[in-house]
Short mmCIF file of C-alpha atoms in Angstrom, two decimals:
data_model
loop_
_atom_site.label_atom_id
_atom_site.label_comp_id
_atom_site.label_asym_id
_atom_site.label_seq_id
_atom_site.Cartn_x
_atom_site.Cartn_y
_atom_site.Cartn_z
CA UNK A 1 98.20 129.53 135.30
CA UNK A 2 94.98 128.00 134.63
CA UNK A 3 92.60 125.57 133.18
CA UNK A 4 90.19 127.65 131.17
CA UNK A 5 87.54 125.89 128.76
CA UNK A 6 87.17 129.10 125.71
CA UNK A 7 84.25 129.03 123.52
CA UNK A 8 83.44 130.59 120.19
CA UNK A 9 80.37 130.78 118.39
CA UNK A 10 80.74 134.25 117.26
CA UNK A 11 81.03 133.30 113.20
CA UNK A 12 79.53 130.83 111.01
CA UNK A 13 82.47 128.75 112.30
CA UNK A 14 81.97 127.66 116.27
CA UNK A 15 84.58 126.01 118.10
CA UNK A 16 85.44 124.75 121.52
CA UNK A 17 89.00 124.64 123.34
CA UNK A 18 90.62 123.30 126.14
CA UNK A 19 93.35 124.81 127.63
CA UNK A 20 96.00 123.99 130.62
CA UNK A 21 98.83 126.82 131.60
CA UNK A 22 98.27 128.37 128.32
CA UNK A 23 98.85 125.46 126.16
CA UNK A 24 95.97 123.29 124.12
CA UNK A 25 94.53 120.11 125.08
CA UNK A 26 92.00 119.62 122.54
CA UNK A 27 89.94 121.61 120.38
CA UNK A 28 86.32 120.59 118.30
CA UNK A 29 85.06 122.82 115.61
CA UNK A 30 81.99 122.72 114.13
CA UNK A 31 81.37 124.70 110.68
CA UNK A 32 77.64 124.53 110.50
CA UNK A 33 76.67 127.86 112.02
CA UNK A 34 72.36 126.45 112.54
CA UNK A 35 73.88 123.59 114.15
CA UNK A 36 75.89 125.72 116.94
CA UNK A 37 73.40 124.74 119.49
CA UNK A 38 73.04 121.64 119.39
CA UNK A 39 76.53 120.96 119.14
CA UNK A 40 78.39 122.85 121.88
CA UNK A 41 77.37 121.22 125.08
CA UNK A 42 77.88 117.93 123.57
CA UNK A 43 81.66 119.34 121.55
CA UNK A 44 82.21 120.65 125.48
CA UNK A 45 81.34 117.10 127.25
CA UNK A 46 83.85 115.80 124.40
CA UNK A 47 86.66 117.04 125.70
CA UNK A 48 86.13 117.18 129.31
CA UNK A 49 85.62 113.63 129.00
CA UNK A 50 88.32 112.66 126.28
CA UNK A 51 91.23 114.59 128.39
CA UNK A 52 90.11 113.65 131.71
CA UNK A 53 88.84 116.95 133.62
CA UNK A 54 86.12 117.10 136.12
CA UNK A 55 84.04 120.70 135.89
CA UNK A 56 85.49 121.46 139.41
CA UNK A 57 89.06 121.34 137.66
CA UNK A 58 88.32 123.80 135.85
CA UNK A 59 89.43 127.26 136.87
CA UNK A 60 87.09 129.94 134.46
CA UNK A 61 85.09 129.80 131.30
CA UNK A 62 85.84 132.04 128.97
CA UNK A 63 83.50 132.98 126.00
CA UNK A 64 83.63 135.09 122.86
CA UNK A 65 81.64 137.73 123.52
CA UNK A 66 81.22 139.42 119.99
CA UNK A 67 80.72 141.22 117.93
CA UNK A 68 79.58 138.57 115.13
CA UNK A 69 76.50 136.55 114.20
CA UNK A 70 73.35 137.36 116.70
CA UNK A 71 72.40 134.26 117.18
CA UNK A 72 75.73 132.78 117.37
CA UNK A 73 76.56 134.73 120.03
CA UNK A 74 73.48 134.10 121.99
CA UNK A 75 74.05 130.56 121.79
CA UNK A 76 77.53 131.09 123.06
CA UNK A 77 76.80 133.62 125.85
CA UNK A 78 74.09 131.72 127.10
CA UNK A 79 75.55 128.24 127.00
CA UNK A 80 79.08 129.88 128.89
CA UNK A 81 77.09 131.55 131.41
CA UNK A 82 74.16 128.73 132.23
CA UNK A 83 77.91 126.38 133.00
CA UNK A 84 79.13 129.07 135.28
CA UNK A 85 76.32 129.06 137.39
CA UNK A 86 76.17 125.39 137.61
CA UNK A 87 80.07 124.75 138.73
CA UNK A 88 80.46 127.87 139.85
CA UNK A 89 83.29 129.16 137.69
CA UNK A 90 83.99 132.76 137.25
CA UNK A 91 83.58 133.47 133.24
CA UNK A 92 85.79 135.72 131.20
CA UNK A 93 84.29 137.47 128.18
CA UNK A 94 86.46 137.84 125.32
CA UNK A 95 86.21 140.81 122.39
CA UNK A 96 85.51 138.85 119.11
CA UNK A 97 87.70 141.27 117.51
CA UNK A 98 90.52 140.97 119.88
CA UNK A 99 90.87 137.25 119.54
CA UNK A 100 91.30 137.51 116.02
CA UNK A 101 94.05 140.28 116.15
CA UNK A 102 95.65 137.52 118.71
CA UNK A 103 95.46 134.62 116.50
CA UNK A 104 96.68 136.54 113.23
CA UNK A 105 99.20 138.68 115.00
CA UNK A 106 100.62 135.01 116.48
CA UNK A 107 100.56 133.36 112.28
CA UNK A 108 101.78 136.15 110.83
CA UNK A 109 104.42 137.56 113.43
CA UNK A 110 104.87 141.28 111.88
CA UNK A 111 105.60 143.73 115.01
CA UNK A 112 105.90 146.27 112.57
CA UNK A 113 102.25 146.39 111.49
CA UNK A 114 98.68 147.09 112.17
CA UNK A 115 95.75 144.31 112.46
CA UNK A 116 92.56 144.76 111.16
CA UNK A 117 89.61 142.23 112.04
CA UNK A 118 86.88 142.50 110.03
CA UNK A 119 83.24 140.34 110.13
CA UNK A 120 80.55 140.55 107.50
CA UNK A 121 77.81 142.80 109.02
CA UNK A 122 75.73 142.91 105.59
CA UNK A 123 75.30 144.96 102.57
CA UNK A 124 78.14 147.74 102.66
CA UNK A 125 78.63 147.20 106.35
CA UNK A 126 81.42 145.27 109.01
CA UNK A 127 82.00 145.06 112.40
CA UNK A 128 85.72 145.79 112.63
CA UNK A 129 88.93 147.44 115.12
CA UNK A 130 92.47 148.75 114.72
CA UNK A 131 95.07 147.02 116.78
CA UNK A 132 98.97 147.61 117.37
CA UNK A 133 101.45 144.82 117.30
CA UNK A 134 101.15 144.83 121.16
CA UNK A 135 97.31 144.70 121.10
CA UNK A 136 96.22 147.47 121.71
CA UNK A 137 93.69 149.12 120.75
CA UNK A 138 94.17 151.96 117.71
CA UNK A 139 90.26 152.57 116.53
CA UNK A 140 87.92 151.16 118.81
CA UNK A 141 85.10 148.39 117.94
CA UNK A 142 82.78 149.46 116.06
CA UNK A 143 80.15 148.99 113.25
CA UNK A 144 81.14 150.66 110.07
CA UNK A 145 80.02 151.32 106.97
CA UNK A 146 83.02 151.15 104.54
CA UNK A 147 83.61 153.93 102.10
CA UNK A 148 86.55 153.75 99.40
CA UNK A 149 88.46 156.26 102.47
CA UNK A 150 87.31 154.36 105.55
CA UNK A 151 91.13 153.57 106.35
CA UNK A 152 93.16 156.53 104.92
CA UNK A 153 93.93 157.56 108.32
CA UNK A 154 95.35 154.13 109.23
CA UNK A 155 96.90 153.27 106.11
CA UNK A 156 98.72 156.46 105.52
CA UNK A 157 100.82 155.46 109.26
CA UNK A 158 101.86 151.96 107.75
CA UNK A 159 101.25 148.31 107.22
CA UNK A 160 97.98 146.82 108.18
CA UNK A 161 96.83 143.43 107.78
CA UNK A 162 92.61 143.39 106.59
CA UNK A 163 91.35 140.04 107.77
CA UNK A 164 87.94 138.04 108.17
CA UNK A 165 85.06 137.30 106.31
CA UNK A 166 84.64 141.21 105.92
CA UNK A 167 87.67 141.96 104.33
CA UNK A 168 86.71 140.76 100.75
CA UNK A 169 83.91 143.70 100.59
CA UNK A 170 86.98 146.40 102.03
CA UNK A 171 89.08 144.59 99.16
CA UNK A 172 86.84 145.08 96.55
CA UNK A 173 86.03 148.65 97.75
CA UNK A 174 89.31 150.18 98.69
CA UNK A 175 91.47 153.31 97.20
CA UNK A 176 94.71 150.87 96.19
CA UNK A 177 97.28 150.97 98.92
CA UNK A 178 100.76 149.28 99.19
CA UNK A 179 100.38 149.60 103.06
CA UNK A 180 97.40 147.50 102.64
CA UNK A 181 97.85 143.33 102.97
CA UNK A 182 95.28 140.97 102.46
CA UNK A 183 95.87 137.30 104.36
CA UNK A 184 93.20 134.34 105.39
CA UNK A 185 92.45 133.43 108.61
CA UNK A 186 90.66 130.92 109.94
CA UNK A 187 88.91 132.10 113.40
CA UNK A 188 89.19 129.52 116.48
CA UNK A 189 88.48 129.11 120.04
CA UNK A 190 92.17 128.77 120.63
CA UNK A 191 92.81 132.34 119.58
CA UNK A 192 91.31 133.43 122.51
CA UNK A 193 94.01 131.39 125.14
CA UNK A 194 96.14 134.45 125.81
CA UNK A 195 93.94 136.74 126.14
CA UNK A 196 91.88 134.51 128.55
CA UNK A 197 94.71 133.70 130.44
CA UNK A 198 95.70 137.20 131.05
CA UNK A 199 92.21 137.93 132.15
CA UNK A 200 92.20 135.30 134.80
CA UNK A 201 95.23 136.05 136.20
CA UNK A 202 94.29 139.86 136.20
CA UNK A 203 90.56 138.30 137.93
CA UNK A 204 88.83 140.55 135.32
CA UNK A 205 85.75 138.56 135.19
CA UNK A 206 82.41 139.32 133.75
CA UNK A 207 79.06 139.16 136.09
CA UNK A 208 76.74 136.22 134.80
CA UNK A 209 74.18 137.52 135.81
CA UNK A 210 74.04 140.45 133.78
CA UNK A 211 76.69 140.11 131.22
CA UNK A 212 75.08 139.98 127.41
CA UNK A 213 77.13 139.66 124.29
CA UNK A 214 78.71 142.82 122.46
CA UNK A 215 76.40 143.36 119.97
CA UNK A 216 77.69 146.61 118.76
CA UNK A 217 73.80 147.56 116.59
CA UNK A 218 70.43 147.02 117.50
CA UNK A 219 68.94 143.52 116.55
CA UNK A 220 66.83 144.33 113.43
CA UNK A 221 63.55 142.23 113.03
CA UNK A 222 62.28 142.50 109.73
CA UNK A 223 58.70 143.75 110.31
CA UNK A 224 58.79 144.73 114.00
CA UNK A 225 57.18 148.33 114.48
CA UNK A 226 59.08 150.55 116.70
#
């Protein structure tokens, strides 16, 4: 077991966590997505400070690695990788997706069903996966544009939980489905505790120097000739 520091700034909603053998020390959030930046270092000196832990105490840094909000996850990447190199910690990149099929599958406790994660990717568009109870992967990340059939192949196997600030447009869009459920969630650092545990004790880590977020599409610059 370790002491992992996980950071999230994948989503208009950034947040920070502490963890020790699995279990939370202390977690900041910060809900102003322009803000990200100049928040994190000083959210991540926080708690370092508040519980105690010198950076060489720390075993790995693990970091949201997308998809979700470009900038967001530049800020993220860069700020998780810039502390590696300075202590010297191995860093762990976590699926965006992923953590939130973790920290749904662990509120809502259904083995019998399917979890979908999906984040806004604008207009008709969301960045979105099909997990199994266990995890794993069903339909691979991706970025898709929704149609009112997008999920028939899913849905027509069983339950499946739609979740994240993309689910309202899937909502509004869908073919009515009983297998289909609805819930909130609230994305968090500490989602991503598991599966950053497992990683470190597997040593799956990321190079630093050339690991860049998931973006999953091109960044699009209004204006910028090809």
């Amino acid at each position: 077991m370790a002491i992992i520091l996980n950071i999230d700034t994948a989503t208009a909603i950034g947040s920070v966590t502490l963890a020790k053998d699995g279990v939370v020390l202390q977690t900041l959030k910060n809900e102003q997505e322009r803000d990200h930046a100049a928040v994190l270092t000083l959210f991540i000196q926080e708690i370092l400070k508040t519980q105690q832990i010198l950076p060489e105490q720390l075993d790995a840094i693990a970091v949201s690695a997308g998809p979700g909000s470009y900038t967001g996850l530049r800020v993220g990447v860069a700020t998780a990788k810039g502390l590696c190199y300075t202590w010297n910690k191995p860093l762990v990149g976590i699926s965006t997706l992923h953590m939130m099929a973790q920290g749904l599958l662990a509120q809502q406790q259904d083995t019998d069903a399917m979890y979908c994660p999906m984040l806004d990717a604008r207009r008709q568009e969301v960045y979105t996966a099909v997990y199994d109870a266990a995890l794993g992967t069903l339909m691979a990340p991706q970025a898709l544009i929704l149609t009112p059939d997008a999920f028939t192949e899913w849905l027509d196997r069983g339950k499946i939980y739609f979740f994240g600030d993309g689910s309202m447009k899937w909502e509004q869009l869908m073919i009515q489905n009983t297998h289909a459920s609805f819930v909130p969630y609230h994305i968090s650092a500490e989602h991503m505790i598991p599966l950053s545990e497992a990683a470190f004790r597997q040593q799956r880590f990321e190079d630093v120097a050339y690991f860049s977020p998931y973006y999953l599409k091109p960044f699009y610059t209004p204006g910028a000739k090809a």
